[in-house]
Amino acid sequence: MALTKIFDISSRSLAVYRRALEVTSHNIVNAANENYSRQRILLETETSNLTAGIVWGNGVKVADVQRMRDKLVDAHIINTNQKYSDSSRQNDLIRQVEDLFSEPSDLGLSNLMTTFFSSFNELAVSPNSLPLRTNVLNAANNLSAKVTSINHSIISLKSDIKQEFQQKVNQVNTLLRQIQQVNHEQFSNAFNGVPVNDLLDRRDALVDQLSKLVNITVVYDNTNSAVISIGGALAVDRMHSAEFIAEENNGKLNLRVKDGSYPIVLTGGELNALSDVYSKKIPSYKQKLDSVINKLVEAVNAEHVQGYTISDPQKTGLNFFDGYTNGELSVNSEITNDPNKIAISLDGTEGNGEIALRIAQLSDAKLLNGNTLQEGYSSLINNIGNDGMLQNNYTDANQVVLDELAQLKISQSGVSIDEEMTNVLKFQRTYEASAKLIMIADDMLKTILEMV
């Protein structure tokens, strides 16, 4: 009986420590895999037997292969991912808007407006000078071209944002389907006694990716399936995954469940960044730009229409700008074709430049709620810069939190090669000792048989 017990215990021990070596080897080869969670084999004493009044030990068994993961840290990472991705993407997009204005530079609207009004001031001194009239026309055309270019670029940027929003929604749907599939597989495997730790690592990696795209809430049901909501709407569980669609309504980019009636409330992730910049920030910037340009056109035309040209025949009642329509600013085609039709004579007499002087003085006039055109435009540029700086500060702050959480995650789930190699040696020695026990028991059995 004793020899048989030694064989049983030792054989069981070989299997246990072979499994321990497998787990340790799996850890080592995944040390560089950032989505891998360290696994720890838990051993416990096998249940003893009571035979003929004697308690017989049965050795060791594998109680569990534990996945080292802290769900509280994971929850913080998911929450911070949403904030970081939102602020980071908003910062990038706002910087793109800022670049459209080319400020401060010679090509910026601020300098072009200054040049435009200065050209009228120079023309007021020599009203009949064709070179100075040409300078006015060139300054006006440069100003018009920049305004039009900015607006065309804004339209192009919004188109790119809308396209990216759709692509991100497609990514969300793909991730939801993959998470649902892993939910199903881990449930089936767990039910059949198949290890699921690697599947759970894969699912957590998918959830991390999802949290960078959109604001999510994650809980786990009694089958350890991830149940995820997006903005309060069920997105995925073990049985199904929802499909979301992108839509534009009243100039706002929305996310909606395909069969749902109402848009999802976006509060984080790249989708919120894209929607917020597209739906709120860019329209706000555009409205402020339009107010400056509309007031400039209105004020210049109001003065110019009173003036007389030096063309033959003289004309009056001409607008200097054709208008500002659909983001396009252009100079009156009559003036473009003939700079002598710049109407700056107040009374029609030769050498009178009163209208030119009035137009030049518009640069200092309080035309925008008590502000000059330059002040109104500078306010716009400052708003864009401040919005970008705010998002940059949020990004930096969230990066610090993510770095700290990453270290916490590594301390809990990361693989230490030194620690694992120590375990390899420990398990190897125990495995060898178990094998030696079998050899000893075998020798003892041979001795007994030889005595018979």
PDB file of C-alpha atoms in Angstrom, residues 16 23 43 86 148 168 201 307 326 382 389-390 400 422:
ATOM      1  CA  VAL A  16       1.354  19.285 -11.224  1.00  0.00           C
ATOM      2  CA  VAL A  23       2.415  28.337 -16.813  1.00  0.00           C
ATOM      3  CA  LEU A  43      -1.203  24.758  -5.465  1.00  0.00           C
ATOM      4  CA  ASP A  86     -11.058  63.156 -26.180  1.00  0.00           C
ATOM      5  CA  THR A 148     -12.040  82.566 -49.071  1.00  0.00           C
ATOM      6  CA  LYS A 168     -14.535  55.540 -35.926  1.00  0.00           C
ATOM      7  CA  ASP A 201      -6.617  39.246 -21.937  1.00  0.00           C
ATOM      8  CA  GLY A 307     -17.731 108.134 -53.661  1.00  0.00           C
ATOM      9  CA  ASN A 326     -21.026  81.200 -48.712  1.00  0.00           C
ATOM     10  CA  ASN A 382      -7.247  84.082 -28.898  1.00  0.00           C
ATOM     11  CA  MET A 389      -4.191  75.273 -24.730  1.00  0.00           C
ATOM     12  CA  LEU A 390      -7.013  74.039 -22.500  1.00  0.00           C
ATOM     13  CA  VAL A 400       0.257  61.700 -16.094  1.00  0.00           C
ATOM     14  CA  THR A 422      13.374  31.689 -10.017  1.00  0.00           C
TER      15      THR A 422
END
